[in-house]
Coordinates of C-alpha atoms in Angstrom, one line a residue:
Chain Q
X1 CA -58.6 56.1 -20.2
X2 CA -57.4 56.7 -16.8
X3 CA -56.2 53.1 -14.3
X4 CA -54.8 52.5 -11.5
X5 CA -52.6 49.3 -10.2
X6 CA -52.1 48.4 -6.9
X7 CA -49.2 46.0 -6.5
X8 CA -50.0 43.2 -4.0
X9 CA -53.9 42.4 -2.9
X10 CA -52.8 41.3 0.3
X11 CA -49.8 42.5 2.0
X12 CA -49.1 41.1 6.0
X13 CA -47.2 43.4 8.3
X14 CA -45.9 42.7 12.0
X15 CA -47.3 45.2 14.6
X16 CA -44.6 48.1 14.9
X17 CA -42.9 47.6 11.0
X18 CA -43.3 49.8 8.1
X19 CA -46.7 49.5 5.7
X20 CA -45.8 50.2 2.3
X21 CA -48.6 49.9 -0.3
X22 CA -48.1 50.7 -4.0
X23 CA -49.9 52.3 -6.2
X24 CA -49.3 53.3 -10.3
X25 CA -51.8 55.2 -12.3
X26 CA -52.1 55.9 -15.7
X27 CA -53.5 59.4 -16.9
X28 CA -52.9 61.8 -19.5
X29 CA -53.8 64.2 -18.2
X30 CA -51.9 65.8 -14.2
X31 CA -53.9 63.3 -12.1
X32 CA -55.8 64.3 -7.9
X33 CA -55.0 61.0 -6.3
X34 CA -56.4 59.3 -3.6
X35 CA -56.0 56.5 -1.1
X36 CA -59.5 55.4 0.8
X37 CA -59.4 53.1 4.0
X38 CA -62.4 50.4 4.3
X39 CA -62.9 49.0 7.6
X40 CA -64.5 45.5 8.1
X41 CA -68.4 46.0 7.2
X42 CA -68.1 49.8 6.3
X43 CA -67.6 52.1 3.8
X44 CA -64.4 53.7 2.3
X45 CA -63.1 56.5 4.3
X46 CA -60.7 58.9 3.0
X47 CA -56.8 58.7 4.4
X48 CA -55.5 61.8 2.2
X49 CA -55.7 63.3 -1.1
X50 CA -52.7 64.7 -4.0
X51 CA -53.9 67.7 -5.6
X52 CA -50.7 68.8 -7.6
X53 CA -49.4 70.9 -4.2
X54 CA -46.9 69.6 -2.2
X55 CA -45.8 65.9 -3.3
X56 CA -45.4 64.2 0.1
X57 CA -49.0 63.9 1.2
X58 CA -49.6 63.6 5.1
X59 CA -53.2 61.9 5.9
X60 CA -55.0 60.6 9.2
X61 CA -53.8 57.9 11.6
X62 CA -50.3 58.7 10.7
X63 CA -50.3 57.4 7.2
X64 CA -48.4 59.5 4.0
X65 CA -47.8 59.0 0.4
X66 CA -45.4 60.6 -1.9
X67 CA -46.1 61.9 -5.7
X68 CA -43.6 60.6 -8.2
X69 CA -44.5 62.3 -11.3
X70 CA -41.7 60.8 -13.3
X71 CA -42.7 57.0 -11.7
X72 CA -46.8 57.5 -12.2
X73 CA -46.4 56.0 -8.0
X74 CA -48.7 57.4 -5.8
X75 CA -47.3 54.7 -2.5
X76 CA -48.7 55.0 0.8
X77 CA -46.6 54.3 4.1
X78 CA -47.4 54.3 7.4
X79 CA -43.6 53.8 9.9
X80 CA -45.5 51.7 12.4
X81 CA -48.1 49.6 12.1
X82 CA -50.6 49.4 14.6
X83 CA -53.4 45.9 14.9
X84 CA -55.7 48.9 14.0
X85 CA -54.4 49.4 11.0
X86 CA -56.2 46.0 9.5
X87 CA -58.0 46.7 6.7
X88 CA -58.8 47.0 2.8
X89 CA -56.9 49.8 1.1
X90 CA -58.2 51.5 -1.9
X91 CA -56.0 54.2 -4.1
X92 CA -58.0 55.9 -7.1
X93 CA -57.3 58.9 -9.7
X94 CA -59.7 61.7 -10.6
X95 CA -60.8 62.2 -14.1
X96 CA -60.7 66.0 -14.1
X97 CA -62.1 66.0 -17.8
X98 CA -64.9 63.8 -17.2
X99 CA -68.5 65.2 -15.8
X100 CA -69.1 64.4 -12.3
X101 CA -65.7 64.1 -11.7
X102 CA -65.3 60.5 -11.4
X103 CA -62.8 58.3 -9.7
X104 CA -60.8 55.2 -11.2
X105 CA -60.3 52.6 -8.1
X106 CA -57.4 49.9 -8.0
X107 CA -58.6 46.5 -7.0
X108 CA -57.8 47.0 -3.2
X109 CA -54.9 45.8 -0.8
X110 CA -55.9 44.3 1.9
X111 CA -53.6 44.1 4.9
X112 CA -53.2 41.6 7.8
X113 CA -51.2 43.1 11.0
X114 CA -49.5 40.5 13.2
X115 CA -48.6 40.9 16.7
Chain G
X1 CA -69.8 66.2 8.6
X2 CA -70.9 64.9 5.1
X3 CA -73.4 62.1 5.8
X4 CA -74.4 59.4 3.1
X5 CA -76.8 56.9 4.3
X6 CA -78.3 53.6 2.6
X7 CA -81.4 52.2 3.1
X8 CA -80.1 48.5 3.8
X9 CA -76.8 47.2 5.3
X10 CA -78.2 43.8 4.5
X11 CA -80.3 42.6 1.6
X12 CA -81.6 39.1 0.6
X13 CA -83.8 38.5 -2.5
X14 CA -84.6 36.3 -4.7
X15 CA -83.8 35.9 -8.5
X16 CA -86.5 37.1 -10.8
X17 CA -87.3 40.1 -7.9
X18 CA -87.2 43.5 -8.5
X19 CA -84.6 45.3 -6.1
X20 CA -84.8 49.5 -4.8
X21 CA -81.0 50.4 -3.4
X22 CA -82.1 53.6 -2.1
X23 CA -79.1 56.3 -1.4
X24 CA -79.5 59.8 0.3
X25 CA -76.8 62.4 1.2
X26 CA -77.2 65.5 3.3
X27 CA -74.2 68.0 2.1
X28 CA -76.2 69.6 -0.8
X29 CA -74.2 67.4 -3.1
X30 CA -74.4 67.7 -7.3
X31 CA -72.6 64.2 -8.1
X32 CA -73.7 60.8 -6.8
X33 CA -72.6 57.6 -7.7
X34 CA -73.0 54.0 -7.6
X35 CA -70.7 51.5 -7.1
X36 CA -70.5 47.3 -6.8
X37 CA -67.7 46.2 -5.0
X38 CA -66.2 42.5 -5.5
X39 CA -63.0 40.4 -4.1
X40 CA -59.9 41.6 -6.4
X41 CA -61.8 44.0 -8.7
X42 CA -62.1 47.0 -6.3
X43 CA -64.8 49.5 -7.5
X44 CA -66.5 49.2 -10.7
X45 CA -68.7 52.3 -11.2
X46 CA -72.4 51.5 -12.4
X47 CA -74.0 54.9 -12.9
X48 CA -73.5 58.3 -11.6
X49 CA -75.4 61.5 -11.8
X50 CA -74.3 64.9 -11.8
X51 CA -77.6 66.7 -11.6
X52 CA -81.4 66.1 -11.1
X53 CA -83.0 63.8 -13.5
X54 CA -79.1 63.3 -15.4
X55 CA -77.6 60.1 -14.9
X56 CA -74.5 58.6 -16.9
X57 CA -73.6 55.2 -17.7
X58 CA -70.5 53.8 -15.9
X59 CA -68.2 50.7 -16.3
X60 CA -70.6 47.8 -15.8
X61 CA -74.5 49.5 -16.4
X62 CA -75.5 46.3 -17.8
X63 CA -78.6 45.2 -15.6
X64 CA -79.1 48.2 -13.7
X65 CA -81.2 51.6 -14.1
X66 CA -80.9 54.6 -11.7
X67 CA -83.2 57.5 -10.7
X68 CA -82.6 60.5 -9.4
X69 CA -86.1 63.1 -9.0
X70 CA -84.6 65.1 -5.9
X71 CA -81.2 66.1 -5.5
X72 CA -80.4 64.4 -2.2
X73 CA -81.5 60.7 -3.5
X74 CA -80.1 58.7 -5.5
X75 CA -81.7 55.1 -6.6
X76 CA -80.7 52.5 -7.8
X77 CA -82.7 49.2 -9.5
X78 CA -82.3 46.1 -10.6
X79 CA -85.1 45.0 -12.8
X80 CA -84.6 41.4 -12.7
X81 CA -81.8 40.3 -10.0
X82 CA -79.7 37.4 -11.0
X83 CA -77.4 35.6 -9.0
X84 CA -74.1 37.1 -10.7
X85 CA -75.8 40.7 -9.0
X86 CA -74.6 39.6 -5.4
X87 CA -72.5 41.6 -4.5
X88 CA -71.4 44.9 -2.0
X89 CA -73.5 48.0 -3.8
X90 CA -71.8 51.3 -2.6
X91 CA -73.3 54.8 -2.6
X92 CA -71.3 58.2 -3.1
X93 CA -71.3 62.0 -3.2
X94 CA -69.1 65.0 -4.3
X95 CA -69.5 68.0 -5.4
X96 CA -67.5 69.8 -8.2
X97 CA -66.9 73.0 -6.7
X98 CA -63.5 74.0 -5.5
X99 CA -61.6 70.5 -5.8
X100 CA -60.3 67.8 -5.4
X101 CA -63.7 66.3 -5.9
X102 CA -63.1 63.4 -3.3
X103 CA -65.9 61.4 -2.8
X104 CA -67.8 60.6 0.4
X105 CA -68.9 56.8 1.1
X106 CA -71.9 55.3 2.7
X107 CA -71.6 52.4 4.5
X108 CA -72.9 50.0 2.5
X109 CA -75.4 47.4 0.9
X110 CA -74.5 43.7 1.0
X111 CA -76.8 42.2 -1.4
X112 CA -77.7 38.0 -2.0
X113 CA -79.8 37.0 -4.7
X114 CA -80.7 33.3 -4.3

C-alpha cells in the first residue's frame, strides 16, 4: 500500500524567507506525485505534478519541488514567501495499478506567513 | 476549465437525518471521488467510481453509500448521520486517459450534525 508523510503540520515562515515543505512516500511501484494548495474555505487546487520526466518540478505562484528517487522526497519550495502564500498544503501519490487511479493524501501542512 | 461543483458549501442536520451530498463535474470525466477531510488526517477517501453505476469502497466507507446513474453526478449518502460524520466532505474528478490522472476539487461541503 502506497503513503505519504508530510513532516511538520504547521510550518510558520517570515514574508520574503524560503518555504520548504517535506514530503516522503512510500510506493512500490515508480510513483506521479503531487502537491495541492487549499485556500481558506475552498477546495484543493493543484501547484504541480511529477510524472517520471524531469525531476525538478516548476508549478504556479513560483513554487517547485524536486524528485529524489533514492530519498522517496517529493519537497516543495517556494524562495520567497509572499502573506499570500497562507494556506493548507497537501502532497499525494498516484496508485497507477489501482482502478480509477486513486491518490494517497499526507495529513496537510498548514503554513502561517509573518510580516 | 474543468468545473466540479457541490450542491452545499454549508450543511446543518440533525442526528438520525438522512443526508444527499450531491457532486457534478462538467469535463466528461470517468473517475469521481469522495472525500472527508479532518484536522491532521488530510484526505481519507470514502468511495470513488470509475464508471456509471460502479462505485468502489475506499478507506473509511463505513456509514456511507454512493450513487452514481449519470456520468456527470456523483452522490453521496449518509443513511443515518451521527455526530462523528461532521466533517469537510470533498468531491473529485479525473479521467484515466493520457496521465498523470490529477484530480480536480470542488470547493467543498462543511457538514454539522447536531
Amino acid at each position: 500500500a502506497q503513503s505519504v508523510t508530510q513532516l511538520g503540520s504547521h510550518v510558520s515562515v517570515s514574508e520574503g524567507a524560503l518555504v520548504l515543505l517535506r514530503c516522503n512516500y512510500s510506493s512500490s511501484v515508480p510513483p506521479y506525485l503531487f502537491w495541492y494548495v487549499q485556500y481558506p474555505n475552498q477546495g484543493l487546487q493543484l501547484l504541480l505534478k511529477y510524472t517520471s520526466a524531469a525531476t525538478l518540478v516548476k508549478g504556479i505562484n513560483g513554487f517547485e519541488a524536486e524528485f529524489k528517487k533514492s530519498e522517496t522526497s517529493f519537497h516543495l519550495t517556494k524562495p520567497s514567501a509572499h502573506m499570500s502564500d497562507a494556506a493548507e498544503y497537501f502532497c499525494a501519490v498516484s496508485d497507477l495499478k489501482a482502478a480509477g487511479n486513486k491518490l494517497t493524501f499526507g495529513g496537510g501542512t498548514r503554513v502561517l506567513v509573518k510580516p | 476549465d474543468v468545473k466540479v461543483t457541490q450542491s452545499s458549501r454549508y450543511l446543518v442536520k440533525r442526528t438520525g437525518e438522512k443526508v444527499f451530498l450531491e457532486c457534478v463535474q462538467d469535463m466528461d470525466h470517468e473517475n469521481m471521488f469522495w472525500y472527508r477531510q479532518d484536522p491532521g488526517l488530510g484526505l481519507r477517501l470514502i468511495y470513488f467510481s470509475y464508471d456509471v453505476k460502479m462505485k468502489e469502497k475506499g478507506d473509511i466507507p463505513e456509514g456511507y453509500s454512493v450513487s452514481r446513474e449519470k456520468k456527470e453526478r456523483f452522490s453521496l449518502i449518509l443513511e443515518s448521520a451521527s455526530t462523528n460524520q461532521t466533517s469537510m466532505y470533498l468531491c473529485a474528478s479525473s479521467s484515466p486517459s493520457g496521465g498523470p490522472y490529477e484530480q480536480y476539487f470542488g470547493p467543498g461541503t462543511r457538514l454539522t450534525v447536531t
